Coordinates of C-alpha atoms and ligand atoms in Angstrom, one line a residue:
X1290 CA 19.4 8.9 -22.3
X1291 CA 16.4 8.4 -24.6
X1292 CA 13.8 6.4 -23.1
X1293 CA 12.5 3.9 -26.0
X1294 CA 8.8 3.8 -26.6
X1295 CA 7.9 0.1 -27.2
X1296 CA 4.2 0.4 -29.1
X1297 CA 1.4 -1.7 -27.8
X1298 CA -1.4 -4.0 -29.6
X1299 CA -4.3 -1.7 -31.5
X1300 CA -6.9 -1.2 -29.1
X1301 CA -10.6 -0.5 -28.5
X1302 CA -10.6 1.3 -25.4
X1303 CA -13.8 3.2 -23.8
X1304 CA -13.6 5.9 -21.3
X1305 CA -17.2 5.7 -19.3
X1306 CA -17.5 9.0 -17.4
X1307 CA -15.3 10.7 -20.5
X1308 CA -16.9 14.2 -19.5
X1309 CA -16.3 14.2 -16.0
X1310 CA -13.3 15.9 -14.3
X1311 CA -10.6 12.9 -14.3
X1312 CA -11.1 12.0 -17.6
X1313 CA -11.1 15.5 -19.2
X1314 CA -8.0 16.4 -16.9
X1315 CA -6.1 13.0 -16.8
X1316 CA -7.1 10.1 -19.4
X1317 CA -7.5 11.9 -22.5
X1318 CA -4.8 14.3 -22.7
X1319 CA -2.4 11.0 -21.2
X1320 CA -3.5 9.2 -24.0
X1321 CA -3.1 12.1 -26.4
X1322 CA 0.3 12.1 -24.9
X1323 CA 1.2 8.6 -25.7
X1324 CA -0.2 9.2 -29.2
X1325 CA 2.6 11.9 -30.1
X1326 CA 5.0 9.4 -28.7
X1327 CA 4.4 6.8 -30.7
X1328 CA 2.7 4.3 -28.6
X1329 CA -0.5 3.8 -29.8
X1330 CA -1.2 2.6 -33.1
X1331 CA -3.3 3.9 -35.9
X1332 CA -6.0 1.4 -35.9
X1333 CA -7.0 2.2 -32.0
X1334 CA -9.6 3.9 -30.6
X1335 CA -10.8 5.5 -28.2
X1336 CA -14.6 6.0 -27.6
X1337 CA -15.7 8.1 -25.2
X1338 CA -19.3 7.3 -22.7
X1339 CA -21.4 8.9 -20.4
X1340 CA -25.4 10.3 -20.4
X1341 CA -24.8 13.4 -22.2
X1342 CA -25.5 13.6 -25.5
X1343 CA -23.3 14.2 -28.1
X1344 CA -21.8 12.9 -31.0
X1345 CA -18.3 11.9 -32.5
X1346 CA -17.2 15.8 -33.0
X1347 CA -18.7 17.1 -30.0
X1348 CA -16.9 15.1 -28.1
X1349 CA -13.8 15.9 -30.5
X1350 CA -14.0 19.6 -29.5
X1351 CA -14.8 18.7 -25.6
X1352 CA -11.0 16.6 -26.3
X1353 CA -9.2 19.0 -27.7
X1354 CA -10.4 21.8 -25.2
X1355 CA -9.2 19.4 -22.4
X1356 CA -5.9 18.6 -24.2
X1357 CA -5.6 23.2 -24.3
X1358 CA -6.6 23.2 -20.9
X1359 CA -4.4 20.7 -19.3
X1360 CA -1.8 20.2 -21.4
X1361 CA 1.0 22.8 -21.4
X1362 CA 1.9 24.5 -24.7
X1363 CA 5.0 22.5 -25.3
X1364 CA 3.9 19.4 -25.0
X1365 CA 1.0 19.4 -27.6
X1366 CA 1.0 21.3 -31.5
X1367 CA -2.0 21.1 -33.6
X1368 CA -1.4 19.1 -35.8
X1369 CA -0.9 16.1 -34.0
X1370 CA -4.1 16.5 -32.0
X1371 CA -5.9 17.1 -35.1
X1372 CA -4.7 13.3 -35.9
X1373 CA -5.6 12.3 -32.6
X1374 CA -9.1 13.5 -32.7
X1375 CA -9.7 11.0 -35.6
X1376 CA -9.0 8.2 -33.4
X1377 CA -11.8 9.7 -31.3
X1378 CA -15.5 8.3 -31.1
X1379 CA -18.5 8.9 -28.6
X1380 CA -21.4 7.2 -27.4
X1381 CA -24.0 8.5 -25.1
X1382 CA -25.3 5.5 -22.3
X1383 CA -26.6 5.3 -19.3
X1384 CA -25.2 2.9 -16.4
X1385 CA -28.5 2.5 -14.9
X1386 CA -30.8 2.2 -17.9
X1387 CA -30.0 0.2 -21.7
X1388 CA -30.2 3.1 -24.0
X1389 CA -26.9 3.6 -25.9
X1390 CA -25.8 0.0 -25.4
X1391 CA -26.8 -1.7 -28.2
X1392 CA -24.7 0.9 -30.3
X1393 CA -21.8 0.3 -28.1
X1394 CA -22.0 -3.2 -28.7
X1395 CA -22.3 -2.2 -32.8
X1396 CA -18.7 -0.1 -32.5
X1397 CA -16.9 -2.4 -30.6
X1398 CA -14.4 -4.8 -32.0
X1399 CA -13.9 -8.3 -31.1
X1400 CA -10.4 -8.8 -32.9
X1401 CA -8.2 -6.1 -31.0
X1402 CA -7.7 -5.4 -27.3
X1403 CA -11.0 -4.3 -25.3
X1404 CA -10.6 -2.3 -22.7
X1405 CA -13.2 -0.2 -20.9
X1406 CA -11.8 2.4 -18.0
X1407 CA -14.8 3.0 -15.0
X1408 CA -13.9 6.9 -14.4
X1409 CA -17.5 6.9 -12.8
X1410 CA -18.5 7.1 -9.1
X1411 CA -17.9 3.6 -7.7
X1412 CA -21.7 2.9 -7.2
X1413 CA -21.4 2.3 -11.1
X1414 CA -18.6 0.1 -11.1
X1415 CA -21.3 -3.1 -10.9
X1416 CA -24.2 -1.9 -13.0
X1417 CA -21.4 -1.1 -16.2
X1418 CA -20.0 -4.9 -15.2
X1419 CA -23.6 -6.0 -15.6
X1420 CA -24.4 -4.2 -19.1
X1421 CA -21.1 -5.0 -20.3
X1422 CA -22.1 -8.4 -19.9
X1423 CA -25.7 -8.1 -20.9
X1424 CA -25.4 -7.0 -23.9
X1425 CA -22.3 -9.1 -25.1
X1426 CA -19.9 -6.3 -25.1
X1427 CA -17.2 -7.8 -22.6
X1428 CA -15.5 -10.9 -24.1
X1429 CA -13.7 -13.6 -21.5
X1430 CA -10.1 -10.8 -23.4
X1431 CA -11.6 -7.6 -22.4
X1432 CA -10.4 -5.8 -19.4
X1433 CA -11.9 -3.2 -16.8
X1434 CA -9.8 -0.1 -15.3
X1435 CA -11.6 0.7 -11.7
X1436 CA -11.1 4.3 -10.2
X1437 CA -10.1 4.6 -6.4
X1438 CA -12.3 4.8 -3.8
X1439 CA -12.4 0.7 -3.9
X1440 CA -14.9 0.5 -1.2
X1441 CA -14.9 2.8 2.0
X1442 CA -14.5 -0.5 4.5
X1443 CA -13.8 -4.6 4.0
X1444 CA -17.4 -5.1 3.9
X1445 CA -17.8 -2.6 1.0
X1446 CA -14.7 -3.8 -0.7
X1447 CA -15.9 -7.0 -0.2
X1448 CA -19.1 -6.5 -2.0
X1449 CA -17.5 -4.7 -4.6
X1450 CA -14.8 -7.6 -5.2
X1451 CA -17.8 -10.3 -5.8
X1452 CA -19.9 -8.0 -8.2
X1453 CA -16.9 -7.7 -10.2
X1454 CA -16.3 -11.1 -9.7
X1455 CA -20.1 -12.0 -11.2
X1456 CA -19.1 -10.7 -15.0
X1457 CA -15.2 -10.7 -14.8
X1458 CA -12.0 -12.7 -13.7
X1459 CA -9.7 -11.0 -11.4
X1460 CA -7.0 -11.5 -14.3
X1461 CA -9.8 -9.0 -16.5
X1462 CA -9.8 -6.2 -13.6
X1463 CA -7.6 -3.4 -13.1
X1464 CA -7.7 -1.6 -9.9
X1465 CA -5.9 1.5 -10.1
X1466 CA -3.6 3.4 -7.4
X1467 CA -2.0 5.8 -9.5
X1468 CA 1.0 6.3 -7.2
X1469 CA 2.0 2.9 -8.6
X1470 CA 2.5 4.2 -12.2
X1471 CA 4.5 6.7 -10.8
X1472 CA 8.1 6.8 -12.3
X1473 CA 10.0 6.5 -9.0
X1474 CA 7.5 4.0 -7.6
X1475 CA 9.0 1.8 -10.2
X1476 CA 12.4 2.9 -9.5
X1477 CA 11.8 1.9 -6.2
X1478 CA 12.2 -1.5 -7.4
X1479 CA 14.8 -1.6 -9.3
X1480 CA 16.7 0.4 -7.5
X1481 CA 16.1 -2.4 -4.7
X1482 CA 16.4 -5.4 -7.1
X1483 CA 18.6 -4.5 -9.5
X1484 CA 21.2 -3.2 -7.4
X1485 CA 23.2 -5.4 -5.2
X1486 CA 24.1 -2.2 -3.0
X1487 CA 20.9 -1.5 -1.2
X1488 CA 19.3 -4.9 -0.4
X1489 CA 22.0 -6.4 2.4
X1490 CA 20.9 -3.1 4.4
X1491 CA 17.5 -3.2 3.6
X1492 CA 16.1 -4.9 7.1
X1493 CA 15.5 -3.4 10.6
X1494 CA 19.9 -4.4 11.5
X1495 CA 20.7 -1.2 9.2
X1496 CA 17.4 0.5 8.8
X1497 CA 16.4 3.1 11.9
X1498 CA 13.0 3.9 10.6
X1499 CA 11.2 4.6 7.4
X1500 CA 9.0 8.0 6.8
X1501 CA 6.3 8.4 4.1
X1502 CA 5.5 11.7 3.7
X1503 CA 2.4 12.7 1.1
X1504 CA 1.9 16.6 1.6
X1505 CA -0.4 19.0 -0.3
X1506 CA -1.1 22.6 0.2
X1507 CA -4.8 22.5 -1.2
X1508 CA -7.9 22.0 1.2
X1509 CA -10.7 19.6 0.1
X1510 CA -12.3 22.7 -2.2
X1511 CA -15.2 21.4 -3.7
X1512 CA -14.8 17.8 -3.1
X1513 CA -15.8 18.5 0.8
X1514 CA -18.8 16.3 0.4
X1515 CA -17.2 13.5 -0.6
X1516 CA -14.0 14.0 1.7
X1517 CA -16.2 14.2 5.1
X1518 CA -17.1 10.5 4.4
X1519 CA -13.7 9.4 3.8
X1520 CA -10.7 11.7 5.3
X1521 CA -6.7 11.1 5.1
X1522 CA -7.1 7.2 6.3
X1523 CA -9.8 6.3 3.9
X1524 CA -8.5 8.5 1.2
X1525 CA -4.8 8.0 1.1
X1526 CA -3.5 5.9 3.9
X1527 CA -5.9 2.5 2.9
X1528 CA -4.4 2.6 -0.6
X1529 CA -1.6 5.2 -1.7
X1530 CA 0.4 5.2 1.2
X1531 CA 0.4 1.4 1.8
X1532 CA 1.2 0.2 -1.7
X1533 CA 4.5 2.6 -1.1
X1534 CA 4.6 0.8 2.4
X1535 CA 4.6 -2.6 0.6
X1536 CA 7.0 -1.8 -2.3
X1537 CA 9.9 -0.9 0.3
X1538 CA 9.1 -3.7 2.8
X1539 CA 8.3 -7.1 0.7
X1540 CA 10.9 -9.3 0.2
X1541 CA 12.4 -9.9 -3.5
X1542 CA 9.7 -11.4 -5.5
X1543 CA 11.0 -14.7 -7.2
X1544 CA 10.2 -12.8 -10.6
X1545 CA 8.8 -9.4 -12.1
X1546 CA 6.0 -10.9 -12.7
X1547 CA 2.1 -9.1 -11.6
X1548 CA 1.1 -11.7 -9.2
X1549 CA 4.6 -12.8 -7.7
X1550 CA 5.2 -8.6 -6.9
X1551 CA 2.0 -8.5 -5.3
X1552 CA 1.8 -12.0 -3.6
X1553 CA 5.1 -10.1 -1.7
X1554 CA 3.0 -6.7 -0.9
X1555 CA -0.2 -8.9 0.4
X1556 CA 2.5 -10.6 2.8
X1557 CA 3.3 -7.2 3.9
X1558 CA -0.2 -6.2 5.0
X1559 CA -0.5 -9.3 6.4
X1560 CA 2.6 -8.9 8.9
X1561 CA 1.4 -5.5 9.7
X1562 CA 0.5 -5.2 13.4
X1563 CA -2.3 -3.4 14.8
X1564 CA -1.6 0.7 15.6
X1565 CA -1.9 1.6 18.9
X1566 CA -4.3 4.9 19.9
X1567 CA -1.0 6.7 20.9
X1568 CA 0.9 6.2 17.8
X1569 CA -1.7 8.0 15.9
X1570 CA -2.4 11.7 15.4
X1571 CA -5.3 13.3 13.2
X1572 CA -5.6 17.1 13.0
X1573 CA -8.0 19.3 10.7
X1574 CA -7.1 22.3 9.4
X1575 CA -8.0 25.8 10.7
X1576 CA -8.9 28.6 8.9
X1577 CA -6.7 31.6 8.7
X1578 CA -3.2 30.9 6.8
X1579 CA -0.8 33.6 5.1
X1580 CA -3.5 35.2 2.9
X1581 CA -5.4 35.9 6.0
X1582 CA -9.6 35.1 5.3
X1583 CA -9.4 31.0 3.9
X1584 CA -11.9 28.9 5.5
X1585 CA -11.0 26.0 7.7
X1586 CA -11.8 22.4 7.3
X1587 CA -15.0 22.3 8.8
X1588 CA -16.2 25.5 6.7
X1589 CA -14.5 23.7 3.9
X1590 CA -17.2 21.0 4.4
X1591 CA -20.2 22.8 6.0
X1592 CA -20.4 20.7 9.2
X1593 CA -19.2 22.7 12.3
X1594 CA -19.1 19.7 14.3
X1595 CA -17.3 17.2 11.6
X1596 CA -14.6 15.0 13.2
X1597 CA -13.2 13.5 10.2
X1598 CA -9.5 14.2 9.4
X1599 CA -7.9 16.5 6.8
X1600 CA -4.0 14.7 8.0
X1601 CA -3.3 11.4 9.9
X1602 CA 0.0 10.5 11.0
X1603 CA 1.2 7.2 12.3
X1604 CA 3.7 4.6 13.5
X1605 CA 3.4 1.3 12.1
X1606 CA 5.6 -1.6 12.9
X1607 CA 5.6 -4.8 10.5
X1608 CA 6.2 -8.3 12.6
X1609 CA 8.5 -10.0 10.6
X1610 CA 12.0 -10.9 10.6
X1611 CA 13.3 -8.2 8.5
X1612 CA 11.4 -5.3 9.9
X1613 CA 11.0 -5.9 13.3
X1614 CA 11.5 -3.1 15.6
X1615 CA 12.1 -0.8 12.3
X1616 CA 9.0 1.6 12.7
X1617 CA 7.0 3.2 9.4
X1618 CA 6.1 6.9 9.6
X1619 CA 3.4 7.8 7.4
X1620 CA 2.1 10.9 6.9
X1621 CA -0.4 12.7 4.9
X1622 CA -2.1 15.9 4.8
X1623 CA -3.9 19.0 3.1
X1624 CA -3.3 22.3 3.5
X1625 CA 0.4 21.4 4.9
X1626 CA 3.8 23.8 4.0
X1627 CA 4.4 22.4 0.5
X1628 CA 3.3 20.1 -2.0
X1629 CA 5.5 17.1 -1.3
X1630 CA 5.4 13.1 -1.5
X1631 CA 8.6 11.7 -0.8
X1632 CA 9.9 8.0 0.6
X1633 CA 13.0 8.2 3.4
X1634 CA 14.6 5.4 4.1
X1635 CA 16.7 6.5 7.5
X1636 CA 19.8 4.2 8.3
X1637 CA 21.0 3.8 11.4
X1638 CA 24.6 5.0 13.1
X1639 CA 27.9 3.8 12.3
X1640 CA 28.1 1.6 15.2
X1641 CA 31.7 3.8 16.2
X1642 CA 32.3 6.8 14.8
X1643 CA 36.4 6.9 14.5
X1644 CA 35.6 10.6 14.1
X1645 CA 35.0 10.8 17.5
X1646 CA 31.6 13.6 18.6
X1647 CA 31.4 15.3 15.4
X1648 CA 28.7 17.9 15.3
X1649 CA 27.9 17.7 11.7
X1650 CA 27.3 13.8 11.5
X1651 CA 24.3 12.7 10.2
X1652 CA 23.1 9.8 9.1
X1653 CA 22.8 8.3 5.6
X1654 CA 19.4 9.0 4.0
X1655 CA 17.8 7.4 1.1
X1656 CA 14.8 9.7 0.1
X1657 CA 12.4 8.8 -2.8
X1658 CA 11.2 12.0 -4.4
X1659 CA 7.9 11.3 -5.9
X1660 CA 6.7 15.1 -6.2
X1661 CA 7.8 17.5 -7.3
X1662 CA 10.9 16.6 -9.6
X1663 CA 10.7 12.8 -9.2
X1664 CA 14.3 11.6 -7.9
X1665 CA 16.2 10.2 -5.8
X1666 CA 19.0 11.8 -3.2
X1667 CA 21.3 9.7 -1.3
X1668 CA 23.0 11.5 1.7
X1669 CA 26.3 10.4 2.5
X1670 CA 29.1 11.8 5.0
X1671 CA 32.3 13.4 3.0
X1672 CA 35.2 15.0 4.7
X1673 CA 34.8 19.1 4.4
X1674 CA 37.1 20.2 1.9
X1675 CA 40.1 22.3 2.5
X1676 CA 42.9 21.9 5.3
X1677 CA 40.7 22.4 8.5
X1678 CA 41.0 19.1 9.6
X1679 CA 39.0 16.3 9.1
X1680 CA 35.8 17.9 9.6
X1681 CA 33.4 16.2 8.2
X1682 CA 29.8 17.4 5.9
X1683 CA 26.8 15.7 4.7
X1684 CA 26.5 15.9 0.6
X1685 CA 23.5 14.5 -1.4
X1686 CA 24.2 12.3 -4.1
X1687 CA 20.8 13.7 -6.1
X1688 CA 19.6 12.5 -9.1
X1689 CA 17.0 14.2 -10.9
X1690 CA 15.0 10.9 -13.7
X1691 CA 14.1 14.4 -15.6
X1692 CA 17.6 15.1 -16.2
X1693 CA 19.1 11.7 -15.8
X1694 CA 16.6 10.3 -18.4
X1695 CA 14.9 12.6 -20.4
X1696 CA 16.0 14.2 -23.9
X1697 CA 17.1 17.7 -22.9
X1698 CA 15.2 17.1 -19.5
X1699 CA 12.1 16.0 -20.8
X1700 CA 8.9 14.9 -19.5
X1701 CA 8.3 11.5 -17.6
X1702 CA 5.0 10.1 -18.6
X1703 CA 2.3 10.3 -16.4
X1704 CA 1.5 8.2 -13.9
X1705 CA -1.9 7.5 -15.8
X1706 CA -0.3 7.1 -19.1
X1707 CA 1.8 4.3 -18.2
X1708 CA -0.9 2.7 -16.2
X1709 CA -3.4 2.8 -19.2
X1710 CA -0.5 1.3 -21.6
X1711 CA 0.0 -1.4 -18.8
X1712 CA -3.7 -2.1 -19.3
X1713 CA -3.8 -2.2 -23.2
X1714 CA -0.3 -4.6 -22.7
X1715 CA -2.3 -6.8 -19.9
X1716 CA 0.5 -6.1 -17.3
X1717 CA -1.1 -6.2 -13.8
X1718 CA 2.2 -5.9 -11.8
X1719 CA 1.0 -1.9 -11.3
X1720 CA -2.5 -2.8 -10.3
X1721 CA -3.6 -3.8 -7.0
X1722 CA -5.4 -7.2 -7.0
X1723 CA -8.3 -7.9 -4.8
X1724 CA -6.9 -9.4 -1.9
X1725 CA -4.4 -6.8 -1.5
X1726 CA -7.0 -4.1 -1.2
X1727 CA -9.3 -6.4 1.3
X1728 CA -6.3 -7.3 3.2
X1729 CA -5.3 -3.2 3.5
X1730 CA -9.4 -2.4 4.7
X1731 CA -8.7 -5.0 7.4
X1732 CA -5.9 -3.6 9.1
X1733 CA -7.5 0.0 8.4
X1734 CA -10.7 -0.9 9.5
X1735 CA -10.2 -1.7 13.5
X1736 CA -8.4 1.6 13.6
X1737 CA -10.7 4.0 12.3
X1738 CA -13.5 1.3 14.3
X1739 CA -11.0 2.6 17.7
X1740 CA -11.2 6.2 17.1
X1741 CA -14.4 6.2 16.4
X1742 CA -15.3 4.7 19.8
X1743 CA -13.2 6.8 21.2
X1744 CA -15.1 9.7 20.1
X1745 CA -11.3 11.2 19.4
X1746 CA -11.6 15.1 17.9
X1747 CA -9.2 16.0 15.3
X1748 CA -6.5 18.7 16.4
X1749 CA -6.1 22.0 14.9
X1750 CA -3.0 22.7 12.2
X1751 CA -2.7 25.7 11.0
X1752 CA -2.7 26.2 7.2
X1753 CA 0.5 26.4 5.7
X1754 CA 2.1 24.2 8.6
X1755 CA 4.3 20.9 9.0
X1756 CA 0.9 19.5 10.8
X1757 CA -0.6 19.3 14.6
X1758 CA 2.5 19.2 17.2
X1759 CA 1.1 15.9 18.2
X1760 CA 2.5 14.9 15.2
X1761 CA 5.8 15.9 15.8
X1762 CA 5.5 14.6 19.1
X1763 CA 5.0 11.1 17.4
X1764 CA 8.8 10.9 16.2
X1765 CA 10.4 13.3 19.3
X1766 CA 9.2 10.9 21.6
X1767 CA 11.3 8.4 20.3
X1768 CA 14.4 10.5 19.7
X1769 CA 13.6 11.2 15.9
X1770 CA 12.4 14.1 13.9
X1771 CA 10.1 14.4 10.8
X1772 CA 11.8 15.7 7.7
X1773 CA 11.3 18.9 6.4
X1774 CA 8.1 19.6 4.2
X1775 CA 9.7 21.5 1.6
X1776 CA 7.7 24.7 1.1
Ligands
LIG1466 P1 -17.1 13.4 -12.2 O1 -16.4 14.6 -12.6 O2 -18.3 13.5 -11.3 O3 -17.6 12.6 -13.5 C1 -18.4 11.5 -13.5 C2 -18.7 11.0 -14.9 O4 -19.6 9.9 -14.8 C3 -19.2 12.0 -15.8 O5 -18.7 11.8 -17.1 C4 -20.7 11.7 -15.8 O6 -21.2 12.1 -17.1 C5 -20.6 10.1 -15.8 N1 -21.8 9.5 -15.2 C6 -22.5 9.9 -14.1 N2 -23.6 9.1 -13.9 C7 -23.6 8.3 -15.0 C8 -24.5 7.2 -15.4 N3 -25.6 6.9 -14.7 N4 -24.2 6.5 -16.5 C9 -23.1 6.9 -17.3 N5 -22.3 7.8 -16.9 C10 -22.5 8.5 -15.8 O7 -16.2 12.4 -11.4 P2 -14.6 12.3 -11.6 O8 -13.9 13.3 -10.7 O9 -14.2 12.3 -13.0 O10 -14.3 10.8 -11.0 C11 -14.5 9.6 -11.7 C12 -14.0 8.5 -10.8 O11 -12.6 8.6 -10.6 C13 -14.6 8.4 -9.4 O12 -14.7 7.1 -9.0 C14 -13.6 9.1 -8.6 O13 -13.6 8.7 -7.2 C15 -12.3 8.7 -9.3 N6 -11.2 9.5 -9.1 C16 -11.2 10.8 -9.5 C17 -10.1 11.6 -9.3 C18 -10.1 13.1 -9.8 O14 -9.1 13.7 -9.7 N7 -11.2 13.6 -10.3 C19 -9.0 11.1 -8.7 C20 -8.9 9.8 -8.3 C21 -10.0 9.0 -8.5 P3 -22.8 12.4 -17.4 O15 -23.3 13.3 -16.3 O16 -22.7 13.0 -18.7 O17 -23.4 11.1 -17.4

């Protein structure tokens, strides 16, 4: 199956903070990408910003080295970055200060889509708002991409939300969570909504408990600075972890339509209950691991006495009629066994197993791959084959989207590609609108407020490991296990 590639309006778009690390490693080789596939069309461009100077091809060369670097052999050929650099422009400013602006303001055109992507530090975010506005760049059609972290607290987020608000309308701003642009974050939904076999088991009647799971094996490396002031609840749990919360719990939106999706997921937060101190458990990691001499979290981030936490796991129950006493396991770590992010949807028993004790019953799984090898796998009960009886085995029904959807297994875009297309099409449904991310600091907030108070320590995991036993604790306590992290 071919996926078709629909293309979108021509575009200005400008990349502030093009020579920093996201940019060169994410947002110009993804739009590179989307150029070979046909979706952008020859009259766009993209003009890249930041305080460095440079001009058009300097910045051309610092493209093409990123689209080398990043991209792998087969997906890029010269020619066809040679034709992408073209579509390539630069100008230097300065978020703080008005040099550069005016010549911004010269390049831009008013008669195609404007869009202008923040991959700067957030204390940016409002002074680029402000000279957007100040110097008539920003028309009431132009829209802003906003880089996670969207504040560090409701207060922050707050503040954020209403200097955004100042210079543009919340139908203008795009706040990104890339796990939404991920291809089986989508699938998600239609796989709930387009289906009629899922949804009449989709409540707490059918449903034992749900896990999300986002594992990496990297430490903080040289982002330690930042991570100390945020850790796995600020820096995955506030925003990646509950927008994949929301997607599986909210009812059916009346429409797939941006604001009727994320009414639904707003509901969700809203219906989450508070997390009790014993259904939580952070951990840090130590130092050690298989290759004997790596340095452990607090190393990692030159504070000895840091209690900030490099994995959080928790139970979270949603007060509503379809959830209720269905419990949410999430999950998330560095340094764990294997890279892994994966949705498991856990049903309960057959409520009388005909089959009488049978020691290889299981029960059905739904699990959401969304790293590596984005998928899904259905685990369903067979009989064993052959004349033993009726014995019976647990198969997967596994789909691979590479394989299922891809031309000889091809490549699913990027999460980033599709979310910048979204952007250039005005399609908010994959952004998170500014209620939802207040209403997701608010629950957050009283629970990393409790630890605090507490003056809880992390516990130790060792590198390379499923986590603290604390964790596992979490789900043996109430008869359930953690799936495997894959290594
Ligand atoms: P970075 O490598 O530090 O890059 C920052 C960019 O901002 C550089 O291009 C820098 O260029 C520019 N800049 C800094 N001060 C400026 C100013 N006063 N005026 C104009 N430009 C300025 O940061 P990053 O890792 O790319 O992250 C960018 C944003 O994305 C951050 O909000 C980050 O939290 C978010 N994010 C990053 C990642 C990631 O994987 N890197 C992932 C998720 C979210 P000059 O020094 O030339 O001005």
């Amino acid at each position: 199956m071919v996926s078709r590639v629909i293309p979108v309006d021509p575009f200005d778009l400008v990349v502030f903070g093009a020579t920093g690390d996201l940019a060169r490693r994410k947002i110009l080789p993804g739009l590179y990408r989307r150029f070979v596939a046909g979706q952008i069309p020859e009259t766009s461009r993209i003009i890249g910003s930041a305080r460095t100077e440079m001009d058009a091809a300097g910045f051309r060369a610092f493209v093409a080295e990123a689209i080398e670097e990043f991209l792998d052999v087969k997906k890029r050929d010269a020619d066809s970055v040679a034709r992408f650099l073209d579509h390539l422009h630069y100008v230097a400013v300065d978020a703080k200060g008005d040099g550069g602006w005016p010549e911004l303001a010269a390049l831009i055109r008013r008669d195609v889509v404007q869009a202008y992507y923040f991959s700067v530090g957030p204390s940016l975010f409002g002074d680029l708002a402000e000279r957007l506005h100040r110097h008539g760049i920003a028309t009431p059609n132009s829209r802003i991409v906003v880089e996670k972290p969207f504040g560090r607290d409701l207060a922050s987020a707050k503040t954020l939300n209403a200097t955004l608000a100042e210079h543009f309308d919340e139908s203008q701003i795009y706040r990104i969570d890339h796990y939404l642009g991920k291809e089986t974050v989508q699938n998600l939904m239609a796989v709930r909504f387009a289906n009629i076999l899922f949804e009449p088991l989709w409540n707490a009647r059918h449903v034992d408990h749900v896990q999300i799971t986002v594992a990496e094996t990297v430490g903080v490396g040289g982002r330690g600075a930042y991570y100390d002031k945020s850790g796995a609840m600020r820096d995955m749990v506030q925003n990646h972890l509950m927008q994949l919360l929301c997607l599986i719990a909210m009812e059916p939106p009346y429409r797939f339509d941006p604001d009727a999706v994320r009414d639904e997921k707003l509901k969700v937060i809203h219906a989450l209950l508070p997390v009790e101190p014993d259904d939580i458990v952070r951990g840090q990691y130590r130092g050690g691991g298989k290759k004997g001499a790596a340095p452990s979290y607090a190393e990692d981030v030159g504070d000895p006495a840091t209690r900030t936490e490099s994995y959080i796991a928790l139970k979270a129950h949603i007060a509503n009629w379809r959830w209720k006493g269905t419990p949410f396991y999430l999950r998330t770590g560095k340094k764990l066994r294997g890279r892994a992010s994966e949705i498991a949807i856990v049903f309960k028993e057959v409520p009388h197993s005909i089959f009488g004790d049978e020691e290889g019953w299981r029960e059905n799984v739904l699990a959401i791959r969304l790293q590596p090898n984005e998928g899904m796998n259905l685990s369903v009960m067979i009989k064993e084959p052959g004349p033993g009886g009726m014995r019976l085995t647990e198969v997967p029904l596994d789909m691979s989207f590479a394989e299922a959807l891809g031309e000889d297994g091809a490549d699913i875009p990027d999460a980033y590609e599709r979310l910048i297309m979204d952007v250039i099409r005005g399609n908010q449904t994959l952004f998170m609108r500014g209620d939802e991310v207040e209403a997701a600091w608010a629950w957050t907030d009283p629970i990393i407020a409790a630890w605090e108070a507490r003056g809880d320590r992390p516990k130790g995991y060792d590198p390379g490991s499923s986590g603290p036993e604390d964790a596992l604790m979490l789900l043996h306590r109430d008869g359930r296990r953690w799936r495997e992290i894959r290594e």
